[in-house]
Amino acid sequence: MTRLADLAELVRAPAALSVPGDVVAGAAAADALDRRTPALAGASVLLYWAGMAANDWADRRLDAVERPERPIPSGRVRPAVALGVAAGLTAAGLTVATAAGGRRAAAVAFPLAATIWGYDLRAKDTAAGPAVMAACRGLDVLLGATGGRTARALPAALTVAAHTWTVTALSRREVTGMADRRLPGLTLAGTALIALAAPGRPTVLSGGPSSTGGVKRGPCLRVPAVLAAGYAVRYGRAQARVLADPAPARVRAAVGAGITGLPALQGALTARAGARLLGLAVAGAAPLGRRLARLVSPT
């Protein structure tokens, strides 16, 4: 009988801590933070877990060679069970998203689910793989924005998508290591640019003249800047280690840092939209995710 712990490993349960922040950042950017946001975040987690289960089902033969300790090749989870879990979680995620956000949420959730399955079944081993995975995360941000001005969330969606591209590109070398150090150099440069862009620019206040010339500064700008810097330091340091030694273990560590460090970036984007305390709360998932990653691998 399949154990709950084996299913948690199948779906990389702790890695889901990196998911709700997508929806929260999108909702904050679109001025759509309301009672629907938690439900949409829950739907996002369900779709993420579905993608993890579908990924392992699709990779079961490859994992039998490269990662025999994974739940399916080790015999702890039968392939049919994994596929059923993936399908069931997908249906549940779409149902929750539609119930919470109506047609507008469904219009994003269904393409998101299709993109997740398309990545797992087709795109993952192609040159388009990182871009398709980046699209998944970008759509996830837009899912949170469906209750407001969705277009205003596009910068946040593109920022999270760019980060996801770097993580996915690195993850393709988790087993073999890096034969060419240009890739970690490229992803490290991308991380630096993402961190610089995440806090945004000071915005003009709608009130009259002030000592700062009407420009919003102080805590409004400092919180996203600090969170973005924390994201850059932790994820950037892991990538720098890959540059120094491109061994598989260091690549896996960098991928893990990219996954568990994403809440700090999401928190910066949320704080940039004006929800500073909520941004700090989102970023708070990062240290918890790192602790849980010691129990269940996020990759």
Tab-separated table of C-alpha atoms in Angstrom:
chain	number	residue	atom	x	y	z
A	1	MET	CA	0.000	0.000	0.000
A	2	THR	CA	1.310	3.433	-0.950
A	3	ARG	CA	2.322	5.489	2.084
A	4	LEU	CA	1.496	9.167	2.502
A	5	ALA	CA	5.227	9.892	2.871
A	6	ASP	CA	5.886	8.316	-0.525
A	7	LEU	CA	3.182	10.464	-2.134
A	8	ALA	CA	4.679	13.547	-0.473
A	9	GLU	CA	8.018	12.673	-2.024
A	10	LEU	CA	6.342	12.035	-5.385
A	11	VAL	CA	4.854	15.538	-5.524
A	12	ARG	CA	7.828	17.212	-3.770
A	13	ALA	CA	5.385	18.482	-1.160
A	14	PRO	CA	7.685	21.021	0.586
A	15	ALA	CA	8.535	22.686	-2.739
A	16	ALA	CA	4.909	23.835	-2.896
A	17	LEU	CA	5.877	26.569	-0.423
A	18	SER	CA	7.346	28.351	-3.446
A	19	VAL	CA	3.948	28.389	-5.193
A	20	PRO	CA	1.385	30.551	-3.298
A	21	GLY	CA	3.664	33.567	-3.609
A	22	ASP	CA	3.078	33.553	-7.369
A	23	VAL	CA	-0.635	34.122	-6.886
A	24	VAL	CA	-0.125	36.636	-4.072
A	25	ALA	CA	2.366	38.677	-6.110
A	26	GLY	CA	-0.003	38.690	-9.084
A	27	ALA	CA	-2.979	39.700	-6.958
A	28	ALA	CA	-1.007	42.479	-5.260
A	29	ALA	CA	0.201	43.868	-8.581
A	30	ALA	CA	-3.334	43.803	-10.026
A	31	ASP	CA	-4.873	45.323	-6.885
A	32	ALA	CA	-6.896	42.125	-6.492
A	33	LEU	CA	-5.987	40.907	-3.005
A	34	ASP	CA	-9.274	39.664	-1.546
A	35	ARG	CA	-11.009	36.555	-0.184
A	36	ARG	CA	-10.443	34.745	-3.507
A	37	THR	CA	-6.667	34.946	-3.258
A	38	PRO	CA	-6.151	32.088	-0.746
A	39	ALA	CA	-8.377	29.762	-2.784
A	40	LEU	CA	-6.528	30.605	-5.988
A	41	ALA	CA	-3.229	29.984	-4.183
A	42	GLY	CA	-4.580	26.598	-3.108
A	43	ALA	CA	-5.539	25.783	-6.687
A	44	SER	CA	-2.029	26.739	-7.761
A	45	VAL	CA	-0.511	24.330	-5.228
A	46	LEU	CA	-2.750	21.502	-6.454
A	47	LEU	CA	-1.687	22.108	-10.062
A	48	TYR	CA	1.972	22.258	-9.012
A	49	TRP	CA	1.713	18.923	-7.216
A	50	ALA	CA	-0.060	17.478	-10.245
A	51	GLY	CA	2.853	18.555	-12.420
A	52	MET	CA	5.371	16.923	-10.088
A	53	ALA	CA	3.474	13.613	-10.134
A	54	ALA	CA	3.072	13.741	-13.916
A	55	ASN	CA	6.783	14.526	-14.251
A	56	ASP	CA	7.777	11.413	-12.320
A	57	TRP	CA	5.308	9.268	-14.257
A	58	ALA	CA	6.719	10.532	-17.568
A	59	ASP	CA	10.320	10.024	-16.353
A	60	ARG	CA	9.814	6.625	-14.718
A	61	ARG	CA	12.076	4.737	-17.155
A	62	LEU	CA	14.821	7.359	-17.085
A	63	ASP	CA	14.649	7.573	-13.301
A	64	ALA	CA	15.092	3.800	-13.111
A	65	VAL	CA	18.615	4.415	-14.428
A	66	GLU	CA	19.511	7.861	-13.083
A	67	ARG	CA	17.454	8.116	-9.880
A	68	PRO	CA	16.406	4.636	-8.788
A	69	GLU	CA	15.632	5.953	-5.302
A	70	ARG	CA	12.628	7.965	-6.584
A	71	PRO	CA	9.176	6.650	-5.533
A	72	ILE	CA	8.210	5.027	-8.847
A	73	PRO	CA	11.431	3.179	-9.828
A	74	SER	CA	11.970	2.094	-6.227
A	75	GLY	CA	8.552	0.407	-6.303
A	76	ARG	CA	7.059	2.506	-3.496
A	77	VAL	CA	4.504	4.122	-5.852
A	78	ARG	CA	3.026	2.268	-8.811
A	79	PRO	CA	3.012	4.154	-12.153
A	80	ALA	CA	-0.782	3.904	-12.387
A	81	VAL	CA	-1.101	5.471	-8.940
A	82	ALA	CA	1.212	8.343	-9.893
A	83	LEU	CA	-0.752	9.022	-13.072
A	84	GLY	CA	-4.021	8.895	-11.143
A	85	VAL	CA	-2.653	11.322	-8.545
A	86	ALA	CA	-1.560	13.709	-11.299
A	87	ALA	CA	-4.949	13.590	-13.016
A	88	GLY	CA	-6.881	13.920	-9.762
A	89	LEU	CA	-4.839	16.880	-8.547
A	90	THR	CA	-5.243	18.589	-11.925
A	91	ALA	CA	-9.018	18.193	-11.794
A	92	ALA	CA	-9.086	19.437	-8.211
A	93	GLY	CA	-6.940	22.471	-9.027
A	94	LEU	CA	-9.115	23.464	-11.974
A	95	THR	CA	-12.278	23.004	-9.919
A	96	VAL	CA	-11.006	25.152	-7.043
A	97	ALA	CA	-9.748	27.883	-9.385
A	98	THR	CA	-13.051	28.056	-11.263
A	99	ALA	CA	-15.129	28.007	-8.079
A	100	ALA	CA	-13.050	30.793	-6.539
A	101	GLY	CA	-12.458	33.056	-9.514
A	102	GLY	CA	-15.112	32.187	-12.058
A	103	ARG	CA	-14.581	32.395	-15.786
A	104	ARG	CA	-11.655	34.805	-15.594
A	105	ALA	CA	-9.701	32.443	-13.341
A	106	ALA	CA	-10.669	29.430	-15.455
A	107	ALA	CA	-9.404	31.241	-18.562
A	108	VAL	CA	-5.910	31.201	-17.004
A	109	ALA	CA	-6.085	27.979	-14.991
A	110	PHE	CA	-6.927	25.720	-17.935
A	111	PRO	CA	-4.042	26.994	-20.136
A	112	LEU	CA	-1.793	26.722	-17.066
A	113	ALA	CA	-2.749	23.065	-16.567
A	114	ALA	CA	-2.277	22.351	-20.271
A	115	THR	CA	1.171	23.981	-20.211
A	116	ILE	CA	2.188	21.942	-17.149
A	117	TRP	CA	1.206	18.674	-18.813
A	118	GLY	CA	2.753	19.796	-22.096
A	119	TYR	CA	6.052	20.391	-20.329
A	120	ASP	CA	6.018	17.007	-18.597
A	121	LEU	CA	4.980	14.959	-21.625
A	122	ARG	CA	6.609	16.784	-24.529
A	123	ALA	CA	8.671	19.901	-23.971
A	124	LYS	CA	10.852	18.954	-21.010
A	125	ASP	CA	13.646	17.303	-22.994
A	126	THR	CA	13.582	19.811	-25.847
A	127	ALA	CA	15.317	23.148	-26.262
A	128	ALA	CA	11.985	24.813	-25.469
A	129	GLY	CA	11.774	23.150	-22.043
A	130	PRO	CA	12.985	26.067	-19.873
A	131	ALA	CA	10.775	28.527	-21.750
A	132	VAL	CA	7.700	26.310	-21.318
A	133	MET	CA	8.353	25.931	-17.601
A	134	ALA	CA	8.849	29.695	-17.355
A	135	ALA	CA	5.454	30.128	-19.015
A	136	CYS	CA	3.905	27.918	-16.330
A	137	ARG	CA	5.150	30.184	-13.572
A	138	GLY	CA	4.193	33.332	-15.459
A	139	LEU	CA	0.643	32.043	-15.898
A	140	ASP	CA	0.590	31.155	-12.208
A	141	VAL	CA	1.257	34.811	-11.335
A	142	LEU	CA	-1.481	35.923	-13.731
A	143	LEU	CA	-3.901	33.473	-12.091
A	144	GLY	CA	-3.700	35.583	-8.958
A	145	ALA	CA	-4.345	38.740	-10.971
A	146	THR	CA	-7.597	37.570	-12.560
A	147	GLY	CA	-9.739	39.408	-10.016
A	148	GLY	CA	-8.289	42.798	-10.950
A	149	ARG	CA	-6.315	44.570	-13.661
A	150	THR	CA	-4.455	41.581	-15.048
A	151	ALA	CA	-2.223	43.649	-17.329
A	152	ARG	CA	-0.668	45.353	-14.316
A	153	ALA	CA	0.675	41.986	-13.172
A	154	LEU	CA	2.604	41.339	-16.383
A	155	PRO	CA	5.929	42.747	-15.059
A	156	ALA	CA	5.702	40.482	-11.995
A	157	ALA	CA	4.787	37.506	-14.184
A	158	LEU	CA	7.761	38.123	-16.475
A	159	THR	CA	10.101	38.482	-13.488
A	160	VAL	CA	9.037	35.158	-11.969
A	161	ALA	CA	9.153	33.536	-15.415
A	162	ALA	CA	12.721	34.758	-15.962
A	163	HIS	CA	13.797	33.315	-12.616
A	164	THR	CA	12.120	30.025	-13.492
A	165	TRP	CA	13.999	29.876	-16.779
A	166	THR	CA	17.318	30.049	-14.897
A	167	VAL	CA	16.332	27.273	-12.468
A	168	THR	CA	14.987	25.006	-15.211
A	169	ALA	CA	18.046	25.515	-17.412
A	170	LEU	CA	20.302	24.497	-14.520
A	171	SER	CA	18.110	21.525	-13.578
A	172	ARG	CA	18.796	19.869	-16.925
A	173	ARG	CA	22.376	19.268	-15.696
A	174	GLU	CA	21.569	17.922	-12.224
A	175	VAL	CA	22.718	14.406	-13.071
A	176	THR	CA	25.607	15.011	-15.474
A	177	GLY	CA	27.029	18.274	-14.148
A	178	MET	CA	28.161	21.153	-16.335
A	179	ALA	CA	30.345	20.399	-19.342
A	180	ASP	CA	30.247	24.083	-20.274
A	181	ARG	CA	30.417	26.823	-17.655
A	182	ARG	CA	28.765	29.384	-19.904
A	183	LEU	CA	25.318	28.283	-18.715
A	184	PRO	CA	25.827	28.989	-14.982
A	185	GLY	CA	27.481	32.236	-15.977
A	186	LEU	CA	24.391	33.161	-17.993
A	187	THR	CA	21.958	32.180	-15.252
A	188	LEU	CA	24.006	34.064	-12.644
A	189	ALA	CA	23.898	37.208	-14.773
A	190	GLY	CA	20.158	36.713	-15.211
A	191	THR	CA	19.700	36.415	-11.438
A	192	ALA	CA	21.536	39.694	-10.911
A	193	LEU	CA	19.313	41.482	-13.436
A	194	ILE	CA	16.164	39.978	-11.909
A	195	ALA	CA	17.195	41.133	-8.431
A	196	LEU	CA	17.884	44.647	-9.696
A	197	ALA	CA	14.524	44.845	-11.469
A	198	ALA	CA	12.372	43.266	-8.736
A	199	PRO	CA	12.149	46.251	-6.335
A	200	GLY	CA	10.975	48.505	-9.166
A	201	ARG	CA	11.413	52.248	-9.291
A	202	PRO	CA	10.242	54.782	-6.738
A	203	THR	CA	6.734	55.868	-7.697
A	204	VAL	CA	5.379	59.406	-7.726
A	205	LEU	CA	3.019	60.162	-4.872
A	206	SER	CA	-0.374	61.564	-5.772
A	207	GLY	CA	-0.169	64.279	-3.082
A	208	GLY	CA	1.464	67.682	-3.246
A	209	PRO	CA	5.142	68.603	-3.125
A	210	SER	CA	7.278	67.036	-0.445
A	211	SER	CA	10.871	67.026	0.714
A	212	THR	CA	11.495	64.088	-1.589
A	213	GLY	CA	9.994	65.819	-4.600
A	214	GLY	CA	6.871	63.658	-4.521
A	215	VAL	CA	8.837	60.417	-4.878
A	216	LYS	CA	7.972	57.445	-2.662
A	217	ARG	CA	11.007	56.304	-0.703
A	218	GLY	CA	11.713	54.998	2.794
A	219	PRO	CA	10.186	51.665	3.847
A	220	CYS	CA	8.084	51.541	0.669
A	221	LEU	CA	11.237	51.028	-1.358
A	222	ARG	CA	13.516	49.450	1.251
A	223	VAL	CA	11.461	46.312	1.933
A	224	PRO	CA	11.383	45.029	-1.672
A	225	ALA	CA	15.043	46.008	-2.129
A	226	VAL	CA	16.137	44.048	0.961
A	227	LEU	CA	14.106	41.001	-0.047
A	228	ALA	CA	15.453	41.102	-3.599
A	229	ALA	CA	19.004	41.393	-2.266
A	230	GLY	CA	18.485	38.370	-0.016
A	231	TYR	CA	17.178	36.382	-2.974
A	232	ALA	CA	20.174	37.388	-5.105
A	233	VAL	CA	22.777	36.585	-2.463
A	234	ARG	CA	21.502	33.106	-1.645
A	235	TYR	CA	20.684	31.931	-5.160
A	236	GLY	CA	23.626	33.761	-6.693
A	237	ARG	CA	26.092	32.238	-4.245
A	238	ALA	CA	24.913	28.733	-5.158
A	239	GLN	CA	25.381	29.469	-8.851
A	240	ALA	CA	28.822	30.921	-8.222
A	241	ARG	CA	29.789	27.607	-6.625
A	242	VAL	CA	28.716	25.845	-9.815
A	243	LEU	CA	30.981	28.152	-11.785
A	244	ALA	CA	33.869	27.190	-9.528
A	245	ASP	CA	33.070	23.471	-9.571
A	246	PRO	CA	30.369	22.283	-12.029
A	247	ALA	CA	29.840	18.909	-10.307
A	248	PRO	CA	26.312	17.408	-10.251
A	249	ALA	CA	25.965	17.883	-6.473
A	250	ARG	CA	26.616	21.613	-6.778
A	251	VAL	CA	24.192	21.926	-9.685
A	252	ARG	CA	21.496	20.208	-7.615
A	253	ALA	CA	22.260	22.546	-4.725
A	254	ALA	CA	21.876	25.560	-7.020
A	255	VAL	CA	18.554	24.265	-8.325
A	256	GLY	CA	17.380	23.715	-4.760
A	257	ALA	CA	18.458	27.254	-3.854
A	258	GLY	CA	16.517	28.585	-6.817
A	259	ILE	CA	13.359	26.763	-5.734
A	260	THR	CA	13.537	27.538	-2.021
A	261	GLY	CA	14.715	31.097	-2.661
A	262	LEU	CA	11.798	32.031	-4.914
A	263	PRO	CA	9.541	33.218	-2.031
A	264	ALA	CA	12.001	36.021	-1.319
A	265	LEU	CA	11.615	37.220	-4.904
A	266	GLN	CA	7.839	36.857	-4.740
A	267	GLY	CA	7.875	38.783	-1.471
A	268	ALA	CA	9.832	41.599	-3.106
A	269	LEU	CA	7.278	41.787	-5.921
A	270	THR	CA	4.396	41.779	-3.434
A	271	ALA	CA	5.998	44.507	-1.342
A	272	ARG	CA	6.705	46.522	-4.487
A	273	ALA	CA	2.958	46.622	-5.107
A	274	GLY	CA	2.437	48.201	-1.691
A	275	ALA	CA	1.646	45.129	0.437
A	276	ARG	CA	4.830	45.270	2.493
A	277	LEU	CA	3.755	43.130	5.462
A	278	LEU	CA	2.279	40.517	3.144
A	279	GLY	CA	5.495	40.569	1.129
A	280	LEU	CA	7.479	39.829	4.279
A	281	ALA	CA	5.087	36.984	5.089
A	282	VAL	CA	5.535	35.503	1.612
A	283	ALA	CA	9.313	35.756	1.920
A	284	GLY	CA	9.073	33.985	5.272
A	285	ALA	CA	8.331	30.755	3.405
A	286	ALA	CA	11.932	30.668	2.141
A	287	PRO	CA	13.692	29.569	5.378
A	288	LEU	CA	10.900	27.095	6.133
A	289	GLY	CA	11.250	25.637	2.647
A	290	ARG	CA	14.989	25.212	3.142
A	291	ARG	CA	14.426	23.272	6.365
A	292	LEU	CA	11.823	20.997	4.811
A	293	ALA	CA	14.053	20.439	1.769
A	294	ARG	CA	16.395	18.528	4.059
A	295	LEU	CA	13.617	16.010	4.605
A	296	VAL	CA	12.140	15.828	1.084
A	297	SER	CA	14.184	16.900	-1.924
A	298	PRO	CA	12.561	19.757	-3.886
A	299	THR	CA	14.214	18.572	-7.128
